[in-house]
XYZ file of C-alpha atoms in Angstrom:
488
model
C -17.734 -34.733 -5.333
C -19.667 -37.375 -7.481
C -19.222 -41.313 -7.292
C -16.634 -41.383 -10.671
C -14.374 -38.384 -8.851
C -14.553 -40.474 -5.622
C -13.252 -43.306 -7.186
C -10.729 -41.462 -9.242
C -9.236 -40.000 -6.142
C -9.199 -43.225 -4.703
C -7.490 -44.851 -7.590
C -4.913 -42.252 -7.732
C -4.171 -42.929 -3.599
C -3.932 -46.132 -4.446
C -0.995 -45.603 -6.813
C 0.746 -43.071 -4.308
C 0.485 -46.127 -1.804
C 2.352 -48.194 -4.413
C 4.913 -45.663 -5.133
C 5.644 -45.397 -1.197
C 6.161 -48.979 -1.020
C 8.962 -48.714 -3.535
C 10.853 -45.975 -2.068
C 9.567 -43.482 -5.007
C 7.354 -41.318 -2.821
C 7.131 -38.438 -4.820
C 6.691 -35.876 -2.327
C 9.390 -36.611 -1.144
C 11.771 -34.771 -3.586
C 12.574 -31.758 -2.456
C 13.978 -29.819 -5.908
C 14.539 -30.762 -10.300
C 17.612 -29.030 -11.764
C 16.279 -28.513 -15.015
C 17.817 -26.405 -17.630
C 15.204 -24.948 -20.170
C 11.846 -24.457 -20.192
C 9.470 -26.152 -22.671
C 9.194 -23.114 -25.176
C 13.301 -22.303 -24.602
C 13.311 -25.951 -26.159
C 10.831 -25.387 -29.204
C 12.663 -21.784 -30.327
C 16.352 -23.257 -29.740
C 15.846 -26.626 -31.461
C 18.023 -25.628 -34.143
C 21.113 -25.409 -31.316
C 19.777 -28.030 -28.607
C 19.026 -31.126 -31.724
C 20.840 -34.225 -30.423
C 21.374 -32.281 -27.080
C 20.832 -33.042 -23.661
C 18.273 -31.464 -21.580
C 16.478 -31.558 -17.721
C 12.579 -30.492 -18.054
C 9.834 -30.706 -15.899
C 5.921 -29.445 -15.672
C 2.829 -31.068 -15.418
C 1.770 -33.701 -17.219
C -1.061 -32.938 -19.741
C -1.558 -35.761 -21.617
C -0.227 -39.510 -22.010
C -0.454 -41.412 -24.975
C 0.722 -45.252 -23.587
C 1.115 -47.433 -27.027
C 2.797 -50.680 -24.957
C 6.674 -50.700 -24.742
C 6.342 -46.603 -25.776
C 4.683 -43.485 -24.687
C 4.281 -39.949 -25.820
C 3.373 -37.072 -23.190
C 3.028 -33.549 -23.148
C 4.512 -31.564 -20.113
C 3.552 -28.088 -19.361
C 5.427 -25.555 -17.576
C 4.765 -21.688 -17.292
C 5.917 -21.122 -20.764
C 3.860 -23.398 -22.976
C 4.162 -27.297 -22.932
C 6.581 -30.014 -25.021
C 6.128 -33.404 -25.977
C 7.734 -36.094 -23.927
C 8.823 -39.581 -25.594
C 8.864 -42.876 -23.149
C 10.150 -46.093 -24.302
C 11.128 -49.034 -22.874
C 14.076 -50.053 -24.133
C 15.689 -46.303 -23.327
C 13.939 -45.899 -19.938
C 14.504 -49.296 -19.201
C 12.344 -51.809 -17.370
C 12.025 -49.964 -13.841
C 11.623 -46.633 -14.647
C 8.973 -47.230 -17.975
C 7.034 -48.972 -15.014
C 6.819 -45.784 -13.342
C 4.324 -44.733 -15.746
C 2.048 -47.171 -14.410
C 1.585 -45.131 -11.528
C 1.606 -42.024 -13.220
C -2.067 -39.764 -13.645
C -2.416 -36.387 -15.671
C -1.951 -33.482 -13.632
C 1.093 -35.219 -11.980
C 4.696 -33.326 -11.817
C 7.236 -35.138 -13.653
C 10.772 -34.016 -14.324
C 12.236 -35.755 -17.349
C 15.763 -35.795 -18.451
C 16.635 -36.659 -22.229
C 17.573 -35.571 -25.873
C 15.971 -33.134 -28.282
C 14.380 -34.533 -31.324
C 12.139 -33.930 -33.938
C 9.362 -37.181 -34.545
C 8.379 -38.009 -38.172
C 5.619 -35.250 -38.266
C 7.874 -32.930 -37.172
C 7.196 -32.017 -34.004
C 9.923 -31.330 -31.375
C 10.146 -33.487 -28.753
C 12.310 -34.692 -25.191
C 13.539 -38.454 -25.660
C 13.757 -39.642 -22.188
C 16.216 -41.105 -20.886
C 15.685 -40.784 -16.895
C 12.384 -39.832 -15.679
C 11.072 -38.656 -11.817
C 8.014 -38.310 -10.013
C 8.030 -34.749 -8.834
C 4.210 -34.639 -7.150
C 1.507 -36.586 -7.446
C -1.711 -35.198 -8.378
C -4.163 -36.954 -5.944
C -7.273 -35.309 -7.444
C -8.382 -35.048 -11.474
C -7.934 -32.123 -13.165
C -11.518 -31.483 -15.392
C -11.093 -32.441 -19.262
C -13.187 -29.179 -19.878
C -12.913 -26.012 -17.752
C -14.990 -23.423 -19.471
C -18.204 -22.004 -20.185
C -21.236 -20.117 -17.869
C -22.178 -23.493 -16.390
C -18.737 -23.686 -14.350
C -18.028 -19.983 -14.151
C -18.205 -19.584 -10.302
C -15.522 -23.086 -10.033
C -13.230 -21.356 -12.352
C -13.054 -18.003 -9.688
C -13.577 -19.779 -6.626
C -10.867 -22.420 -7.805
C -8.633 -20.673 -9.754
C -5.416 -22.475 -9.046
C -7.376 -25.383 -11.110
C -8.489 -22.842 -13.768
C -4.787 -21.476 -14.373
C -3.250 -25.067 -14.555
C -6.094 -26.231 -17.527
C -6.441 -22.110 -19.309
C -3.230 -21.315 -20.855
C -5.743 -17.917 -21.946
C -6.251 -17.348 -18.050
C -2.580 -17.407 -17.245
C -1.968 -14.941 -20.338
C -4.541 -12.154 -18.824
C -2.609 -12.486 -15.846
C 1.129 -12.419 -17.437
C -0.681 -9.151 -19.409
C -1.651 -7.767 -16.227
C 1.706 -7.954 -14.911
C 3.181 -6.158 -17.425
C 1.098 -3.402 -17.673
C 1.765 -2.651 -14.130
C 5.348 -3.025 -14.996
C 4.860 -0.570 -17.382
C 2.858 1.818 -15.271
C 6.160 1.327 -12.762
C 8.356 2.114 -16.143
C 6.073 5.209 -17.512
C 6.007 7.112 -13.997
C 9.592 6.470 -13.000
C 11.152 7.589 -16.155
C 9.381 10.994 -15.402
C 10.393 11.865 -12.168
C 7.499 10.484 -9.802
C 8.367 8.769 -6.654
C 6.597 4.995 -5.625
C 5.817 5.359 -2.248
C 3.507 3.377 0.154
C 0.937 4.750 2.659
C -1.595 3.557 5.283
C -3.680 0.710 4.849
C -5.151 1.386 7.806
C -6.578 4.651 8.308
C -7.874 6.675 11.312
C -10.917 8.197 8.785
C -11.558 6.639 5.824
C -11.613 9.587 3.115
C -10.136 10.237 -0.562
C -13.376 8.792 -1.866
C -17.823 8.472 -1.675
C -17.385 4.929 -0.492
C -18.792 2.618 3.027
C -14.914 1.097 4.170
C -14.695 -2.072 6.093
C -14.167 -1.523 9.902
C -11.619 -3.110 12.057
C -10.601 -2.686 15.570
C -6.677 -2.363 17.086
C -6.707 -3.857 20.708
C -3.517 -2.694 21.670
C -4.673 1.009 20.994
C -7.878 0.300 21.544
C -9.267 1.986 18.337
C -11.411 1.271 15.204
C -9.183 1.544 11.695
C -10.925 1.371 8.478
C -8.974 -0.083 5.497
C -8.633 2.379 2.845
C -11.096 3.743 0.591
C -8.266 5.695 -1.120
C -4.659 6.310 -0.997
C -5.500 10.253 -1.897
C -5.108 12.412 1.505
C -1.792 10.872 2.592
C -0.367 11.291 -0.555
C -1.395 14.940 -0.648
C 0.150 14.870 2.722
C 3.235 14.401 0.802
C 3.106 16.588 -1.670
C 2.357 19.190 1.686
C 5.774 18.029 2.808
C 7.925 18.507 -0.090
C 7.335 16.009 -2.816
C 6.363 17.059 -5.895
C 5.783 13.709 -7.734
C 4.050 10.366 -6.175
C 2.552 7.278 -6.878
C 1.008 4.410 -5.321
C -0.083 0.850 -6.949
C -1.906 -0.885 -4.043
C -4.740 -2.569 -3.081
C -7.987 -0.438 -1.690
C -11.354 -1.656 0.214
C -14.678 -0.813 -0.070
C -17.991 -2.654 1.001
C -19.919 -1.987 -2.081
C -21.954 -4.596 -3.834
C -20.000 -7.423 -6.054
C -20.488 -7.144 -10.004
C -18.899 -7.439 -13.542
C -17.191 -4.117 -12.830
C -17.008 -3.892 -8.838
C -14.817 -6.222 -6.252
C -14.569 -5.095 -2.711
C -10.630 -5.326 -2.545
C -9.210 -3.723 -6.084
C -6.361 -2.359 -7.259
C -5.454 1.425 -7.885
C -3.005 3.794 -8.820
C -3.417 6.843 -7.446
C -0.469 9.799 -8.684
C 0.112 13.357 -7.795
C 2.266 15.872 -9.562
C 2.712 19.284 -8.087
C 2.655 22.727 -9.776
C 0.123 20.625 -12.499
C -3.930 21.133 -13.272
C -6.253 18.958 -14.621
C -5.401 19.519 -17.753
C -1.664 18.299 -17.335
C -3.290 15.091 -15.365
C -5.211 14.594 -18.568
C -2.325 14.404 -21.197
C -1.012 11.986 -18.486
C -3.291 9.748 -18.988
C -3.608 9.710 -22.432
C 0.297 9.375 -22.432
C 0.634 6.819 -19.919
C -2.030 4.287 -21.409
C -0.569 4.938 -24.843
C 2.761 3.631 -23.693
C 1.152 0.983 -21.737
C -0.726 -0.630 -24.900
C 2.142 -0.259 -26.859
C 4.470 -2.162 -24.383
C 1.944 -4.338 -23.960
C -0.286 -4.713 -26.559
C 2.073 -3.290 -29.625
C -0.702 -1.377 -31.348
C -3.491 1.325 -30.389
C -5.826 -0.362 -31.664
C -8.058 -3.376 -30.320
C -11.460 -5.075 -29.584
C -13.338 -5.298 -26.488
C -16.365 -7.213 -26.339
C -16.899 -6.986 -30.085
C -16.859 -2.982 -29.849
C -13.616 -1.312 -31.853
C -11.608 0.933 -29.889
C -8.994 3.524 -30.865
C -6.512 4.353 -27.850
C -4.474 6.834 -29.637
C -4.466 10.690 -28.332
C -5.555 13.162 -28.020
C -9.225 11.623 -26.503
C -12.554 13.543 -26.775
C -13.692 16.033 -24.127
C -16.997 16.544 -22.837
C -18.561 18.291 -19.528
C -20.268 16.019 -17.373
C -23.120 18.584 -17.707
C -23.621 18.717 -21.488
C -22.687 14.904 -21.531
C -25.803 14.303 -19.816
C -27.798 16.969 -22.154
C -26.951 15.128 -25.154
C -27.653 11.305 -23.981
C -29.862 11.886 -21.666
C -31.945 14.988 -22.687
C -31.529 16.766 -19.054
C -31.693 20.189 -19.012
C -27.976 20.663 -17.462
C -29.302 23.491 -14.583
C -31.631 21.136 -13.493
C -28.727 19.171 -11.562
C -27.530 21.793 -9.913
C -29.594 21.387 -6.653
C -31.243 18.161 -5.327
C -35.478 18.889 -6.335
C -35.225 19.484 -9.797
C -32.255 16.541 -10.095
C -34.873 14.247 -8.422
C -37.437 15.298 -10.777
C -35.668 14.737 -13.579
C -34.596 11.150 -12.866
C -38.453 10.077 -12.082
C -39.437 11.719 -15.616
C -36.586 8.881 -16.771
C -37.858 6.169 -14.843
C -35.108 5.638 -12.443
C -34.928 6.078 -8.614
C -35.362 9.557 -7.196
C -36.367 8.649 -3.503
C -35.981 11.508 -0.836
C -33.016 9.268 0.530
C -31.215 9.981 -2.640
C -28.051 12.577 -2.500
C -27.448 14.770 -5.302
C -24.388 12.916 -5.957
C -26.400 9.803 -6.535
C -29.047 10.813 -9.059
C -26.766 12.593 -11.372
C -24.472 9.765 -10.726
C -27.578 7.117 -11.953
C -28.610 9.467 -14.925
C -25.135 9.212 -16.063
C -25.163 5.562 -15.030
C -28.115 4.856 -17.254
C -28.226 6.808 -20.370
C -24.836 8.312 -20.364
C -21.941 5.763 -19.813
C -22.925 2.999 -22.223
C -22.513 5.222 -25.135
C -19.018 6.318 -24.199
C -17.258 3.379 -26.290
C -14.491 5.638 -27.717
C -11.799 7.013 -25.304
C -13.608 10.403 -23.408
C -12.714 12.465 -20.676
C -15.886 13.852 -19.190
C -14.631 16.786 -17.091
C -16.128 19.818 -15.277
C -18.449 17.936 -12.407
C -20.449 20.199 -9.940
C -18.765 21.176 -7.114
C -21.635 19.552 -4.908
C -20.592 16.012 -5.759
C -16.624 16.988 -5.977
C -15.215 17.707 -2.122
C -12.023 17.197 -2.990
C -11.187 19.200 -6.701
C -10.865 22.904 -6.998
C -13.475 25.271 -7.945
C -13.072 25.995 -12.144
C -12.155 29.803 -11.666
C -14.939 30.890 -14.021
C -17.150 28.881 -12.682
C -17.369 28.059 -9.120
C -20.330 25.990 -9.063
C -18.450 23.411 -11.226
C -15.032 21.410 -10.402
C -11.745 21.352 -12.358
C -12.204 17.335 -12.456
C -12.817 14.188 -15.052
C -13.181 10.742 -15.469
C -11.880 8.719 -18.290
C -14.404 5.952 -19.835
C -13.519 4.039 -22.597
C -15.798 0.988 -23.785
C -18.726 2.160 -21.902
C -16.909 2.145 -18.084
C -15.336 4.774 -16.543
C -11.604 3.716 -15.561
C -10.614 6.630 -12.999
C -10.942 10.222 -11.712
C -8.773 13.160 -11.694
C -9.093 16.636 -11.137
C -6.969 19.457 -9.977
C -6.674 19.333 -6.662
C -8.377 21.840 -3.656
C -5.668 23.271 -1.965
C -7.775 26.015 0.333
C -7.525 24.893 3.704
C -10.805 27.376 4.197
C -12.549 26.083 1.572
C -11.744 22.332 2.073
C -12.968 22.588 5.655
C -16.725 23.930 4.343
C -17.060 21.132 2.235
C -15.937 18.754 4.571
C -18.723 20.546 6.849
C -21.005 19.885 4.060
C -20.326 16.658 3.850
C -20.605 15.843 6.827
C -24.313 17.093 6.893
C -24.750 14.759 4.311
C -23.104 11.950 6.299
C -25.789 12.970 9.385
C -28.686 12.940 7.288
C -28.095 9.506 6.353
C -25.625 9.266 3.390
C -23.243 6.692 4.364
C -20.765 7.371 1.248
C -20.568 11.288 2.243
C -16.835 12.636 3.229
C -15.921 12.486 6.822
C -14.144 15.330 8.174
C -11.020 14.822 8.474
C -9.449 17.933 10.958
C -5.331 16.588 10.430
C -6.036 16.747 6.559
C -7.040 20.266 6.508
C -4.170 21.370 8.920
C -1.970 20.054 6.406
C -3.047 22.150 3.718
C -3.171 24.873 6.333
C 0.340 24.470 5.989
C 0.156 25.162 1.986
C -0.052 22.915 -0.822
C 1.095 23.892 -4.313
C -1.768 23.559 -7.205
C -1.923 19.979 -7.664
C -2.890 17.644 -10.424
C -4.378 13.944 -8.943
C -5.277 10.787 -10.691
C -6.786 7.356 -10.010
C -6.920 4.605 -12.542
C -8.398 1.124 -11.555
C -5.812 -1.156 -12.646
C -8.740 -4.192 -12.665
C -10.273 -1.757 -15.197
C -7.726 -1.111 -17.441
C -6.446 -5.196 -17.837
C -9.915 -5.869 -18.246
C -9.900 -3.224 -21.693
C -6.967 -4.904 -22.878
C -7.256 -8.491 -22.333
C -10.686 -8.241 -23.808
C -11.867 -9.485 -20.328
C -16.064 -9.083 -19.408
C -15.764 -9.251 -16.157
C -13.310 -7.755 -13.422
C -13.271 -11.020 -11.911
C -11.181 -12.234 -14.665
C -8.767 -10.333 -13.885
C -8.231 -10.905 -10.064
C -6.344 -13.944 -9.038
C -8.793 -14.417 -6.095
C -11.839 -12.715 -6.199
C -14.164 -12.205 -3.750
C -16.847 -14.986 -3.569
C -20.121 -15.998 -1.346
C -19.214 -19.301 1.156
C -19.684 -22.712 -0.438
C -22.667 -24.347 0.540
């Protein structure tokens, strides 16, 4: 804190002191009655002029001009104009304002106006110190240079950005409307294990942590995916989750270690029904939210209506990339091919990875329209069922729109037999050093041993999908509380 905010916050002590001393300590009030909120008093003028009204919010701004003051007071749904004067308030109470900083709480009492420029405003006629604001809030609260303030103090962020709270209003809504869309068709919001005995569902490291009463490590999820399949084992034909999942991956524009997803299963359903899902369900969700199909993000035009474009992951990579699709069928050739395009193709590296970095690279960034790219290689797939034609491939896709990929589907394996070799496979992986490779996971396949129906899955990253339509460039923008390195 520099010099001028020391002295600020001393000042502002001060005046609490002062306040104390007259019996007006403000933190002492325990609840305001108030009876609209700033914009119910803008859009009902025409009903509440000459009327009497409670507000409160923070104070914004304050305008002092000697025996009157004007004063803007923000709540959750936008902010009105406050008028102080003397000979209303009267002598004691216009001397509150004295003591009074911006950022404090102040709930005002008074009569709906309109000034001579026409704006509406609260005359007040009784006015009380709610709580004090003992530090400043900054005059500007934007741009790269205080970027990492605005995540790692967000509570100051949201009380300055009226945009900020917005993407976060938007991003409860289109949950809401996720909630709305899967209800109305039958599926069933349930809630599953945060802690997990194996961590499987998805190619990701978890975080560990230990139970002492049991005496056991858990790892918080990676994925909702196998319990829910569990339930579709046991009888349910239609599920969904919207919860948080973990995974100790890097930090970036696109990745936070804690995230939201939704994760639904719908029995007797392929791929191809999981597909018109999506393109259903985010339809309805822009419309609710957004009331069009269209919009912008970052400067690129986008067109959400259905049906989307189709692609394999294969020929997707043969037309951006110029890789021979056979060549990533096994791990020599796929190696080769990603040191002929300069990227890293180190003995370390999994099949799964390079094709995942070719596609990375030279692939995903020119996916700005809405695409499914579908049909991945059953190598990198443990999970999705063999395309019948084709059993070297996977009935599976991922939706990308704007350049990042915002979930994965596919229809889902339900041969115990063949679910336990790739879980075998994987777990060669896992022993030859891949730390994202599938764990077995011997309770999962005696499920299915007990039958699934065919099975259509889907994950959508919720971050993902407010960041596409709240025109938002980084996924931190769209978690309250992101993840962030100590201060210091």
């Amino acid at each position: 804190m520099s010099e001028e905010e020391h002295e600020l916050v001393r000042q502002r002590r001060l005046k609490l002191a002062h306040l104390r001393e007259r019996g007006r300590d403000p933190f002492a009030v325990t609840r305001f009655e108030r009876t609209h909120l700033a914009q119910e008093v803008s859009a009902g003028y025409c009903e509440l002029e000459g009327q009497r009204v409670r507000v409160a919010g923070r104070l914004m701004s304050l305008r002092v001009h000697g025996k009157a003051a004007f004063g803007d007071l923000a709540d959750i749904s936008g902010s009105i104009q406050v008028y102080f004067k003397l000979d209303t308030l009267g002598a004691q109470q216009y001397a509150l304002l004295d003591e009074v900083d911006i950022g404090d709480f102040l709930g005002v009492e008074g009569t709906v106006f309109t000034t001579r420029t026409g704006e509406i405003t609260v005359a007040a006629e009784r006015l009380e110190m709610l709580a004090k604001s003992l530090r400043p809030l900054p005059a500007k609260w934007h741009g790269l240079r205080d970027v990492e303030t605005r995540y790692r103090q967000r509570y100051v962020d949201l009380a300055v950005n009226s945009e900020v709270r917005r993407v976060f209003v938007v991003r409860s809504h289109v949950i809401r409307e996720i909630r709305h869309f899967l209800d109305f068709r039958g599926f069933l919001e349930v809630e599953t294990p945060m802690m997990q005995p194996i961590p499987g569902g998805a190619a990701a490291r978890p975080f560990i942590t230990h139970h002492n009463a049991l005496d056991i490590d858990f790892y918080l999820r990676i994925a909702p995916e196998l319990y829910l399949k569990r339930l579709i084992v046991g009888g349910f034909e239609k599920v969904y989750e919207i919860n948080r999942v973990f995974r100790n991956e890097g930090v970036s524009s696109r990745h936070n270690p804690e995230f939201t997803m939704l994760e639904a299963y719908q029995a007797y359903a392929d791929y191809n029904d999981m597909m018109r899902l999506v393109e259903e369900l985010i339809e309805h969700v822009a419309g609710e939210v957004l009331g069009e199909m269209s919009l912008t993000y970052q400067g690129k035009e986008i067109n959400l209506s259905p049906p989307w474009q189709r692609m394999s992951l294969l020929d997707a990579i043969g037309e951006y990339a110029g890789v021979d699709p056979q060549r990533l069928m096994e791990c020599a050739s796929a190696r080769q091919a990603s040191r002929e395009l300069g990227l890293p193709a180190g003995e370390e590296l999994h099949l799964s990875t390079l094709i995942n970095n070719i596609f990375e690279a030279r692939v995903e960034p020119r996916l700005i329209q809405p695409t499914f790219v579908i049909d991945y290689p059953t190598a990198i797939s443990p999970l999705a069922k063999r395309k019948p034609d084709n059993p070297e491939l996977t009935e599976r896709f991922e939706p990308f729109v704007a350049g990042q990929e915002l979930g994965n589907a596919f229809t889902e394996l339900n041969d115990p037999l063949d679910q336990r070799r790739r879980f075998e496979e994987q777990a060669r992986e896992r022993a030859a050093g891949d730390e994202e490779a599938h764990p077995m996971d011997e309770d999962y396949v005696r499920a299915l041993e007990y039958g699934m129906p065919p099975t259509g899955g889907l994950g959508i990253g919720i971050d993902r999908l407010v960041m596409l339509l709240t025109d938002s460039a980084s996924i931190r923008d769209v978690i309250l509380f992101p993840h962030m390195r100590p201060e210091g």
